[in-house]
Amino acid sequence: MDGNLGRPGAIGTATPRVDGRLKVTGEARYASDFPLADPAFAFLATSAIARGRIADIDEGEARAVPGVLDILTFRNIGDAVKRTKLFSDGGYVGSTIMPLGSDRIFHDGQIVAVVLAETFEAAREGAHRLNLSYAPEAPSAGFDSPGAETVAARDVSSTFEDPAVGDAEAALATAAVTVDERYATPTQHHNPIELFTTSCAWSDGKLTVWEPSQNVTGLKYGLAEQLGIEPDNIRVVSPYIGGAFGSRGSLTQRTVLIAVAARRLNRPVKLVAMRYQGFTIATYRAETRHHIKLGADRDGKLVALVHEGEEVTSRPDNYKVAGTDASTRLYACPNVASKVSMVHADRNTPGFMRSPPEVPYLFALESAMDELAIALNINPVELRRRNDTDKEPIKGLPYTSRSLMACFDAAAKSFGWDRRTPQPGSMRDGDWLVGWGCATTMYPTQVAPAAARVTVTPQGSVKVQTAAHDIGTGAYTVVALTAADKLGVPVDKVIVELGDSDLPPAPVAGGSNTTASICNVVAKACEQIRAKIAAAAVGADSVFKGADAATLVLADGHLQGPGGTSEPLDKAVRRVSNGAIEVYAENIPHGAPPDGIAKLYQGHPALAGGAKLKDRIQFAFGAEFVEVRVHALTREVRAPRVVGAFAAGKIVDPTTAKSQLMGGLIWGVSSALHEATEIDRRVARYVNTDLAEYLIPVNADVEVADVILVPEDDRQVNDLGIKGLGELGNVGTNAAVANAVYHATGVRIRELPVRLEKLLDAPVAL
Amino acid sequence: MRPFVYQRAASLADAVEAGSQGAGRLPPTIAAAQYLAGGTTLLDLMKLDVMRPETVVDINGVDPVRRRIERRPDGLRLGAFATMAEAADHADVKRDYPVVAQALDLAASPQLRNMATLGGNVLQRTRCPYFRDQKYSACNKRDPGSGCAALEGVNRKHAVLGVSGSCIATYPGDFAQALVALDALVEIVGPDGGRVMPFEALHREPGETPHIETNLAPGEIIVGFVLPAAAWTRRSVYLKIRDRQSYEFALASAAVALDMADDVVNAARIGLGGVATRPWRAREAEAVLSGGKIDRAVAQRAAEAAFAGARTSGDNQYKRELGKRTLVRALLQAAELSV
C-alpha cells in the first residue's frame, strides 16, 4: 500500500484491501466469532414435508437429552413475533411466512422448532430426537405442477408495469428474420461460505444481535417491529461478512426466533445453522422461464422484441424477479412488448441473488441475440453494434453514459475474437472442440440516501463511521480512499467503521449501490471539514490570509493554497478546534424521494436509478467473452478462458473492482455450467443441499479470468461519477457460455445449466 | 449426531475385539460399533444422523507398520492404514501402477486425501441424497424394507449397472475401480483371524439387501491390498468424467489395464465407476478385447458389451452412452491410440 496516498487522486488508485491482513490472519471477527458470556446454543428443526400441517410434536425424547433447556414451537411461542411486511413491499422480511406462526407448513425445510441447549451437540441431538408427525398434502413443486397458480406481476403489484412500446406482434409478422425461442434458468442458492448465524444477548431490555448482514439498519428496525420494542433498544453488529450475495439483505425467520429464545432463557443464545438448512431458511434465486421473440431486418436492426418471463415464488408472497426493465431497454427497437408472471408453488419465498433480474433475463435475451446473429450470418459483436443506442427505446430517455461498444471492442481485441471461425465445431484443438461466445452485460446504476460521520483529529487521523457493509467487496478500502483523497491523509491514517447499526445509517448493501452511496456522502462530509479548515485559514493571520477558501485543498498532510502556500494539517485543524473536527453528513441522490433520509432512519433504503428515473436512464455496461472446450467424445464442458471488459464510471479502487468483476465472471461460468438446486418434484424438496452436491467451480476450473476496465466519465450519475459494479460481472456470462457451447458443438442449450448429457447427441464428427 | 462411546484401540487385536462387541449378526454398515480411521465418511454421516453407532473404535493408534507400502515378491502391498495421499505419492505406485496413482489423485481434495485411509476409502458410502437425508423415509440402505426414493426421484447421478428394484445408489469411490482392474487382493483381519480374498469379491450388489454392502463379517478390518507384480500393470489408466475439473465424484469412470504384446491385447482388465452400485468389473468387455488388436471399432464393441446389461432410471439415461464413451476413451488412451 502506498502510505503516502493522501491527496486528490487517491480515488482511482489501485490499492490493496485495507482489511486484507485482518482477514488472512483470522483476526477479522465475523458475527459468530464474538465471545458471549455463558451462551446457550440453538439448533433448528426443519420440516420434512413441503405442504400440510404438523399433526403432533412429541418433545419427550428431545427434552430428555442431557443439556436441552427448552424447545420453541408454534405451540409455546404465543404472540412473541409480530407480523411485518415483505422487504420488496416496503417492509423488512424476505418471507411473510410467520416464524413458528402456526401448525401450517408452507415449504420444505421450514423452521418448525428451535432446540436450545447447553452445548451445540446437545441441541443438535435434541433436534434429531424431536418426533414430528405431519398431516401432509400434495405439494406443488413449481412450473407445471398441479395446484400451482399463475398471476401476472402487473395484476398484483401497484408499482409494476410491463415495459412496452409500439406494436411488437405486428412488426414480428412482417420482419425479415425472426427468432422465437424459449429459455429457462434453474433454482440457485447463494451459499455464502459463512453460514447463516445469529447470536443474541439481552441486557436491561436492550438487545444486541451479531449476525452477518448486508442491511444492519433494516435488521434493527425490522426486528424491533417483530419484537414490538423500540428500535433504539436494538444494536446489530456485523463488521465482517463472509459473503452475502443478496441472502442477507432482508430478515430471515431465524433472527427473531433467536432473540425470543435469548429473552426466554435470559441468557445469550447462539445459532450457527447447518449448510443444508441455508437452502430453506433464507432466500434463493427463483427458477425462471422465458419466451423471447425477436424480429430484425436483413441488416440486423431489431424491429420487434417480445420478452415474457415466468418465475416461481412461494404461496403467500409475490416476490418478482422482473428483469424486463433491463432486457427491453438494452437495444434500439421501435416495437417492444413484455410480460412478467409469477407462479405460486409450495416453496420458500425466493429473493435477491447477485444481479437478481438481469442474470436470468439477459441469459434469455443474449442467447436469442446470438441465435439472431446466426440466422443473419452476422458477427455477434457487429449485431450488438447495429443495435446500440444512446437512449432507451421504451420512453426515449437518454442513457447518462453508455460504453457498451467500447467494452465489446476492448474485450474482443484482448480475447482474439477476430481469429474466430463462425462455423460450429470448426475450431478444434486435438480431442477438444473449442467454442467462443460473447454477450452483453449490464447493471443499473443505483444510489441511495445515506449518512456518515467523519472525524479528524489534530494529529491528522481520520475516522469514518457509517452503518454500511463490506460483504467482501472492498467497501472499507473505497471509503478509506475517499477520505484520503478529500482530506489529504494517507490511507493507513483512515479508520473506517462499518457494519454497526449504532453508526449513522446506510442503505442495504444491495443493488450495487454501496460505493456510490457511501463514497459520495463521505466525500460530502470531508468537503464540509475542508471548508471549515479553509474558512478558518483564510480569515486568520496565516499564509492563506485573504485567499479564496474554495481554492484551498488538503493534500499530503497539509493545507495547500495558491502560489505554493502550505501549512501542516494539525496547525490548520487547531485553528478550527482544540480537539477534533467532527462532521455528520447526509446525502439524497438524484431521483431519490425527498424523505429518503427519514425512510433510511426507519430502515428502508430508497435506491434510485437504473430504469426507474423520470428524466434519464443510468446503467453500467460490459462485454464478456468465453472460451469453452468440450471433449469430442465424452462431452464434458470446461471454460478455461473468460475475458470481460467493463465501464462503470469512476473506479474508486481498481484492485477491489477487478476482484469483484473477476468473481462475477467466475460466478457467471459457475451459473452456466454448475449451479442448480435440484428438487424432487414429488415432494417439493431439495436434494443437493450441500457444497459437495451443489457445484461451484474449484480452482482447477478457472484458468484465465481477465478483467479490463474501460475508462468512462459520467458526472451525471453522482458527484464522484461512480457506477456500481458489484453485480455487473456475472450478468452476461450465462449467455456467453451457452453461445460458446453452440459454437463448439452446434447444440443450443436454452435450459441451464449446460451439462454434458445435453451434448452427447451433438452431430460433431469425432 | 448422538452420544457414543469412544474407544481408542492400541493394537489391531484390541480393535477387532472392540469392533466385534455386540456385533451379533448385523452387517458392518449398521453395526453398533464402527471403526474410525480418517473419519471422512463416518463422521459426516453421524452428523447427519444417518449413522448412529453406539461405539466408535478409533484405529488410528494401531501399529504404525500398518500404513507401510512395501514391495514384496508377489507385488506391492499397500497398508490399509496408509492415507490416500501417501499412496498416490509413492514412487512405486506411480511408476508401476499408474491407474492407482491416477484414481487416488483424481479423488476428493488434497485435504481429504491427507486424512482418508485406503481401507476406509474403499468402504466409502454412497452419495445418494436419499440415503444421506433422514427426512426421506424411503431408503432401503438406511432403513431396510422402507423402499427406494431414488428409483423415481432425482437420479441423474445414480447407477445403471448392478442395480436392483431396491437400490440404484452409485458406489462413489475411484481407488476401488483401479483395484478391480488390477486383480488386486484384499487382506482382512477379524475375530476369527486373517484372510485374503480377491478385492473384486469384497463388495456386493444391492439385490434385496442394499444395506449389506460388502462381504466383510462383523468386526472385520481391512488391513492391506496387494497389487500384482506384473509388467502389464504399467499400461494402465484411470479416466474420470465429471461435472467439474476437480473435487467431484465421477459421472462415469473407467480403470483400464492392458496386457499387450506388440499391438495385440493378451488380456484386458476393466473396472467401471460412477455408473455402478459397486466397483464394477466389466468382464464382457474384456472378453471382446482379449486376443485381438485394438482400435476404435473394437473398443466400441467392448463398450457395448460392458453396458449391454445397463438399466437406467430416468435422469441417468445418458449414463449408458456416457459410460460407453468413457470406456472407449480410456481404452484408446491405454493403448496409446488417438480418440
XYZ file of N, CA and C in Angstrom, chain B residues 139-298:
480
model
N -35.575 -45.424 2.161
C -34.209 -45.760 1.746
C -33.873 -47.136 2.302
N -33.842 -48.118 1.419
C -33.566 -49.494 1.850
C -32.166 -49.660 2.413
N -31.275 -48.774 2.023
C -29.907 -48.889 2.515
C -29.814 -48.383 3.954
N -30.560 -47.326 4.234
C -30.535 -46.741 5.577
C -31.513 -47.446 6.497
N -32.642 -47.825 5.943
C -33.726 -48.408 6.741
C -34.310 -49.580 5.946
N -33.724 -50.765 6.111
C -34.106 -51.904 5.270
C -35.622 -52.100 5.206
N -36.112 -52.279 3.984
C -37.538 -52.523 3.791
C -38.373 -51.268 3.601
N -37.738 -50.084 3.680
C -38.532 -48.852 3.620
C -38.790 -48.374 2.189
N -38.119 -48.986 1.221
C -38.329 -48.567 -0.161
C -37.142 -47.778 -0.693
N -37.274 -47.307 -1.926
C -36.187 -46.546 -2.543
C -36.759 -45.294 -3.194
N -36.443 -44.139 -2.607
C -36.962 -42.871 -3.136
C -36.266 -42.472 -4.427
N -35.098 -43.061 -4.678
C -34.316 -42.638 -5.842
C -34.838 -43.225 -7.154
N -35.527 -44.366 -7.062
C -35.948 -45.056 -8.287
C -36.708 -44.132 -9.219
N -37.596 -43.321 -8.645
C -38.360 -42.382 -9.464
C -38.097 -40.947 -9.044
N -36.965 -40.739 -8.396
C -36.640 -39.407 -7.904
C -35.599 -38.721 -8.774
N -34.849 -37.818 -8.141
C -33.766 -37.139 -8.840
C -32.603 -38.122 -8.889
N -32.331 -38.686 -10.060
C -31.353 -39.777 -10.099
C -30.345 -39.635 -11.234
N -30.020 -38.398 -11.556
C -29.024 -38.145 -12.610
C -27.685 -38.820 -12.321
N -27.337 -38.903 -11.042
C -26.014 -39.432 -10.701
C -26.074 -40.899 -10.285
N -27.219 -41.511 -10.425
C -27.350 -42.879 -9.928
C -26.834 -43.914 -10.923
N -26.785 -45.149 -10.425
C -26.127 -46.229 -11.150
C -27.026 -46.816 -12.233
N -26.376 -47.422 -13.226
C -27.105 -48.139 -14.273
C -26.662 -49.600 -14.365
N -25.597 -49.938 -13.668
C -25.104 -51.319 -13.653
C -25.210 -51.871 -12.233
N -25.660 -53.111 -12.140
C -25.741 -53.737 -10.820
C -26.892 -53.223 -9.984
N -27.855 -52.591 -10.624
C -28.958 -52.010 -9.862
C -30.022 -53.068 -9.573
N -30.862 -52.765 -8.615
C -31.976 -53.662 -8.316
C -33.210 -52.819 -8.077
N -34.321 -53.456 -7.897
C -35.551 -52.733 -7.575
C -35.526 -52.145 -6.175
N -34.480 -52.487 -5.419
C -34.372 -51.982 -4.051
C -33.414 -50.820 -3.916
N -32.516 -50.667 -4.870
C -31.474 -49.649 -4.713
C -30.763 -49.393 -6.034
N -30.551 -48.109 -6.317
C -29.762 -47.729 -7.501
C -28.626 -46.798 -7.106
N -28.274 -46.804 -5.819
C -27.230 -45.889 -5.333
C -25.886 -46.227 -5.962
N -25.166 -45.212 -6.366
C -23.870 -45.386 -7.008
C -22.781 -45.578 -5.966
N -21.892 -46.530 -6.235
C -20.686 -46.629 -5.425
C -19.802 -45.436 -5.802
N -19.367 -44.628 -4.816
C -18.799 -43.330 -5.159
C -17.289 -43.283 -5.411
N -16.554 -44.319 -5.004
C -15.101 -44.205 -4.971
C -14.431 -44.331 -6.333
N -13.115 -44.131 -6.332
C -12.299 -44.247 -7.543
C -11.250 -45.359 -7.408
N -10.573 -45.345 -6.252
C -9.486 -46.286 -5.981
C -9.937 -47.736 -6.196
N -11.156 -48.028 -5.785
C -11.641 -49.410 -5.868
C -11.701 -49.898 -7.315
N -12.014 -48.997 -8.228
C -12.069 -49.404 -9.640
C -10.682 -49.822 -10.119
N -9.673 -49.084 -9.639
C -8.303 -49.420 -10.007
C -7.923 -50.790 -9.443
N -8.331 -51.054 -8.209
C -8.027 -52.349 -7.594
C -8.702 -53.485 -8.369
N -9.925 -53.233 -8.778
C -10.656 -54.232 -9.556
C -9.917 -54.529 -10.862
N -9.451 -53.462 -11.503
C -8.817 -53.632 -12.811
C -7.424 -54.253 -12.715
N -6.878 -54.289 -11.524
C -5.538 -54.869 -11.361
C -5.575 -56.276 -10.763
N -6.746 -56.822 -10.603
C -6.852 -58.133 -9.933
C -6.199 -58.093 -8.556
N -6.390 -56.999 -7.841
C -5.768 -56.848 -6.526
C -6.415 -57.792 -5.513
N -5.665 -58.031 -4.446
C -6.194 -58.824 -3.322
C -6.432 -57.893 -2.144
N -7.332 -58.282 -1.289
C -7.559 -57.511 -0.069
C -7.301 -58.419 1.136
N -6.565 -57.875 2.100
C -6.253 -58.626 3.326
C -7.147 -58.127 4.454
N -7.697 -59.076 5.173
C -8.687 -58.755 6.189
C -8.322 -59.453 7.489
N -8.525 -58.765 8.598
C -8.344 -59.410 9.909
C -9.641 -59.260 10.689
N -10.048 -60.342 11.324
C -11.294 -60.308 12.089
C -11.216 -61.188 13.306
N -12.339 -61.359 13.987
C -12.364 -62.159 15.221
C -11.869 -63.585 14.993
N -12.037 -64.075 13.765
C -11.609 -65.451 13.507
C -10.247 -65.507 12.819
N -9.488 -64.431 12.888
C -8.155 -64.428 12.280
C -8.138 -63.680 10.966
N -7.079 -63.941 10.181
C -6.915 -63.206 8.935
C -7.340 -64.011 7.728
N -7.672 -63.297 6.659
C -7.960 -63.958 5.390
C -7.632 -63.000 4.250
N -7.473 -63.589 3.091
C -7.172 -62.820 1.889
C -8.178 -63.209 0.830
N -8.707 -62.232 0.119
C -9.593 -62.584 -0.984
C -9.407 -61.601 -2.132
N -9.863 -61.988 -3.316
C -9.802 -61.029 -4.423
C -10.584 -59.767 -4.046
N -9.994 -58.622 -4.346
C -10.695 -57.390 -4.000
C -12.064 -57.340 -4.658
N -12.131 -57.888 -5.844
C -13.383 -57.883 -6.590
C -14.515 -58.553 -5.805
N -14.152 -59.440 -4.872
C -15.179 -60.158 -4.116
C -15.588 -59.418 -2.844
N -14.983 -58.254 -2.612
C -15.283 -57.535 -1.361
C -16.691 -56.940 -1.357
N -17.036 -56.264 -2.440
C -18.316 -55.553 -2.465
C -19.428 -56.416 -3.047
N -20.645 -56.064 -2.665
C -21.820 -56.804 -3.145
C -22.735 -55.884 -3.938
N -23.461 -56.478 -4.843
C -24.548 -55.727 -5.472
C -25.679 -55.586 -4.459
N -26.522 -54.577 -4.613
C -27.537 -54.345 -3.587
C -28.577 -55.452 -3.489
N -29.007 -55.984 -4.634
C -30.044 -57.012 -4.595
C -31.205 -56.569 -3.731
N -31.645 -57.479 -2.887
C -32.749 -57.167 -1.966
C -32.233 -56.608 -0.642
N -30.899 -56.582 -0.490
C -30.322 -56.167 0.801
C -29.262 -55.081 0.615
N -29.686 -53.929 0.149
C -28.685 -52.879 -0.130
C -27.940 -52.390 1.106
N -28.445 -52.675 2.294
C -27.726 -52.260 3.488
C -26.511 -53.151 3.745
N -26.434 -54.271 3.064
C -25.238 -55.118 3.168
C -24.375 -54.819 1.953
N -23.311 -54.053 2.176
C -22.559 -53.533 1.036
C -21.324 -54.350 0.708
N -20.837 -55.111 1.682
C -19.611 -55.878 1.458
C -19.764 -57.265 2.049
N -18.760 -58.087 1.774
C -18.726 -59.428 2.364
C -17.864 -59.476 3.617
N -17.611 -58.316 4.182
C -16.911 -58.303 5.468
C -17.840 -58.866 6.538
N -17.258 -59.665 7.413
C -18.037 -60.193 8.536
C -17.981 -59.182 9.683
N -18.927 -59.291 10.600
C -18.907 -58.358 11.733
C -17.539 -58.321 12.412
N -17.042 -57.119 12.650
C -15.776 -56.958 13.352
C -14.551 -56.991 12.464
N -14.705 -57.339 11.219
C -13.522 -57.455 10.353
C -12.993 -56.078 9.940
N -11.669 -56.010 9.805
C -10.995 -54.786 9.378
C -10.143 -55.103 8.155
N -10.179 -54.203 7.192
C -9.281 -54.323 6.046
C -7.906 -53.845 6.491
N -6.882 -54.676 6.267
C -5.538 -54.278 6.703
C -4.577 -54.047 5.547
N -4.918 -54.492 4.359
C -3.991 -54.246 3.258
C -4.555 -54.650 1.915
N -3.850 -54.188 0.874
C -4.184 -54.542 -0.507
C -2.890 -54.999 -1.164
N -3.001 -55.991 -2.024
C -1.816 -56.449 -2.741
C -2.043 -56.273 -4.237
N -1.148 -55.491 -4.830
C -1.208 -55.281 -6.269
C -0.241 -56.265 -6.915
N -0.649 -56.916 -7.993
C 0.197 -57.981 -8.559
C 1.506 -57.459 -9.140
N 2.522 -58.318 -9.094
C 3.803 -57.981 -9.723
C 3.733 -58.460 -11.160
N 3.555 -57.531 -12.072
C 3.454 -57.898 -13.484
C 3.748 -56.674 -14.329
N 4.333 -56.909 -15.461
C 4.714 -55.770 -16.306
C 3.483 -55.039 -16.838
N 2.394 -55.779 -17.074
C 1.233 -55.149 -17.719
C 0.597 -54.061 -16.871
N 0.841 -54.070 -15.560
C 0.185 -53.053 -14.723
C 0.630 -51.640 -15.085
N 1.798 -51.559 -15.742
C 2.290 -50.217 -16.101
C 1.457 -49.595 -17.218
N 0.819 -50.452 -18.034
C -0.041 -49.917 -19.083
C -1.464 -49.831 -18.513
N -1.642 -48.863 -17.679
C -2.954 -48.748 -17.041
C -3.336 -47.272 -16.899
N -4.620 -47.042 -16.915
C -5.154 -45.679 -16.984
C -6.418 -45.577 -16.141
N -6.570 -44.439 -15.462
C -7.869 -44.154 -14.843
C -8.423 -42.884 -15.468
N -9.574 -42.991 -16.078
C -10.216 -41.837 -16.707
C -11.507 -41.537 -15.948
N -11.626 -40.287 -15.529
C -12.769 -39.903 -14.697
C -13.488 -38.731 -15.369
N -14.734 -38.916 -15.693
C -15.529 -37.862 -16.332
C -16.491 -37.295 -15.294
N -16.450 -35.968 -15.156
C -17.254 -35.366 -14.102
C -17.669 -33.952 -14.477
N -18.529 -33.373 -13.666
C -19.116 -32.077 -13.991
C -18.128 -30.928 -13.827
N -17.133 -31.103 -12.982
C -16.120 -30.071 -12.897
C -14.739 -30.708 -12.860
N -13.728 -29.875 -12.907
C -12.386 -30.359 -13.180
C -11.759 -31.112 -12.016
N -12.202 -30.812 -10.802
C -11.577 -31.443 -9.642
C -12.590 -31.502 -8.501
N -12.238 -32.254 -7.470
C -13.055 -32.327 -6.259
C -14.513 -32.643 -6.583
N -14.698 -33.715 -7.322
C -16.048 -34.092 -7.692
C -16.086 -35.579 -8.028
N -17.208 -36.185 -7.713
C -17.384 -37.604 -7.991
C -17.563 -37.835 -9.488
N -17.335 -39.061 -9.887
C -17.418 -39.400 -11.317
C -18.870 -39.531 -11.751
N -19.175 -39.005 -12.937
C -20.423 -39.385 -13.600
C -20.206 -40.740 -14.259
N -18.980 -40.908 -14.746
C -18.560 -42.200 -15.284
C -17.049 -42.240 -15.202
N -16.526 -43.417 -14.896
C -15.067 -43.549 -14.898
C -14.711 -44.933 -15.376
N -13.479 -45.048 -15.835
C -13.005 -46.353 -16.291
C -11.568 -46.536 -15.858
N -11.310 -47.677 -15.234
C -9.952 -48.085 -14.890
C -9.602 -49.210 -15.858
N -8.546 -49.002 -16.612
C -8.201 -49.959 -17.660
C -6.744 -50.366 -17.508
N -6.506 -51.664 -17.568
C -5.133 -52.167 -17.603
C -5.031 -53.134 -18.781
N -4.115 -52.875 -19.687
C -3.981 -53.698 -20.887
C -2.652 -54.455 -20.857
N -2.767 -55.740 -21.034
C -1.578 -56.583 -21.197
C -1.411 -56.783 -22.701
N -0.466 -56.040 -23.282
C -0.333 -56.051 -24.742
C 1.032 -56.559 -25.167
N 1.059 -57.286 -26.274
C 2.312 -57.681 -26.914
C 2.231 -57.155 -28.335
N 3.180 -56.319 -28.669
C 3.092 -55.564 -29.921
C 1.736 -54.841 -29.932
N 0.907 -55.097 -30.931
C -0.366 -54.397 -30.916
C -1.532 -55.342 -30.610
N -1.215 -56.487 -30.030
C -2.281 -57.445 -29.693
C -2.524 -57.435 -28.186
N -3.788 -57.434 -27.841
C -4.167 -57.444 -26.430
C -4.194 -58.889 -25.936
N -3.253 -59.209 -25.058
C -3.308 -60.548 -24.439
C -4.460 -60.631 -23.461
N -4.561 -59.600 -22.658
C -5.651 -59.568 -21.674
C -5.972 -58.108 -21.349
N -7.227 -57.846 -21.187
C -7.655 -56.515 -20.755
C -8.376 -56.668 -19.431
N -8.123 -55.725 -18.534
C -8.841 -55.741 -17.250
C -9.501 -54.377 -17.076
N -10.757 -54.380 -16.763
C -11.531 -53.138 -16.780
C -12.382 -53.008 -15.523
N -12.229 -51.890 -14.846
C -13.137 -51.543 -13.751
C -13.910 -50.297 -14.153
N -15.182 -50.262 -13.803
C -16.007 -49.092 -14.141
C -16.525 -48.436 -12.865
N -16.546 -47.109 -12.883
C -17.050 -46.372 -11.723
C -18.041 -45.306 -12.120
N -18.742 -44.796 -11.145
C -19.718 -43.728 -11.385
C -21.004 -44.227 -12.019
N -20.984 -45.463 -12.489
C -22.133 -45.996 -13.227
C -22.718 -47.240 -12.562
N -22.103 -47.691 -11.476
C -22.484 -48.988 -10.924
C -22.687 -48.905 -9.418
N -23.395 -49.888 -8.905
C -23.713 -49.912 -7.473
C -22.544 -50.408 -6.634
N -21.530 -50.955 -7.318
C -20.353 -51.453 -6.621
C -19.176 -51.274 -7.561
N -17.941 -51.393 -7.075
C -16.809 -51.364 -8.008
C -17.054 -52.454 -9.056
N -17.033 -52.092 -10.318
C -17.604 -52.949 -11.363
C -16.540 -53.511 -12.278
N -16.509 -54.795 -12.374
C -15.584 -55.458 -13.289
C -16.339 -55.752 -14.582
N -15.816 -55.253 -15.693
C -16.529 -55.394 -16.973
C -15.961 -56.570 -17.756
N -16.248 -57.764 -17.310
C -15.653 -58.956 -17.934
C -16.136 -59.184 -19.365
N -17.372 -58.811 -19.644
C -17.871 -58.997 -21.016
C -17.056 -58.141 -21.987
N -16.712 -56.957 -21.545
C -15.895 -56.088 -22.396
C -14.488 -56.652 -22.540
N -13.962 -57.194 -21.453
C -12.612 -57.771 -21.500
C -12.561 -58.906 -22.524
N -13.626 -59.690 -22.555
C -13.661 -60.833 -23.478
C -13.608 -60.360 -24.927
N -14.260 -59.260 -25.226
C -14.246 -58.724 -26.587
C -12.823 -58.349 -27.002
N -12.063 -57.833 -26.056
C -10.738 -57.302 -26.373
C -9.657 -58.370 -26.403
N -9.891 -59.436 -25.681
C -8.840 -60.420 -25.442
C -8.410 -61.120 -26.732
N -7.099 -61.121 -26.984
C -6.525 -61.889 -28.082
C -6.540 -61.198 -29.426
N -7.005 -59.974 -29.496
C -7.046 -59.298 -30.790
C -6.364 -57.951 -30.761
N -6.333 -57.314 -31.920
C -5.833 -55.956 -31.981
C -6.908 -55.013 -31.464
N -6.451 -53.865 -31.004
C -7.431 -52.901 -30.511
C -7.440 -51.677 -31.421
N -8.626 -51.262 -31.773
C -8.789 -49.987 -32.469
C -10.122 -49.384 -32.002
N -10.457 -48.296 -32.609
C -11.661 -47.591 -32.190
C -12.903 -48.491 -32.246
N -13.026 -49.251 -33.324
C -14.225 -50.086 -33.505
C -14.266 -51.206 -32.469
N -13.114 -51.794 -32.210
C -13.065 -52.870 -31.210
C -13.397 -52.308 -29.821
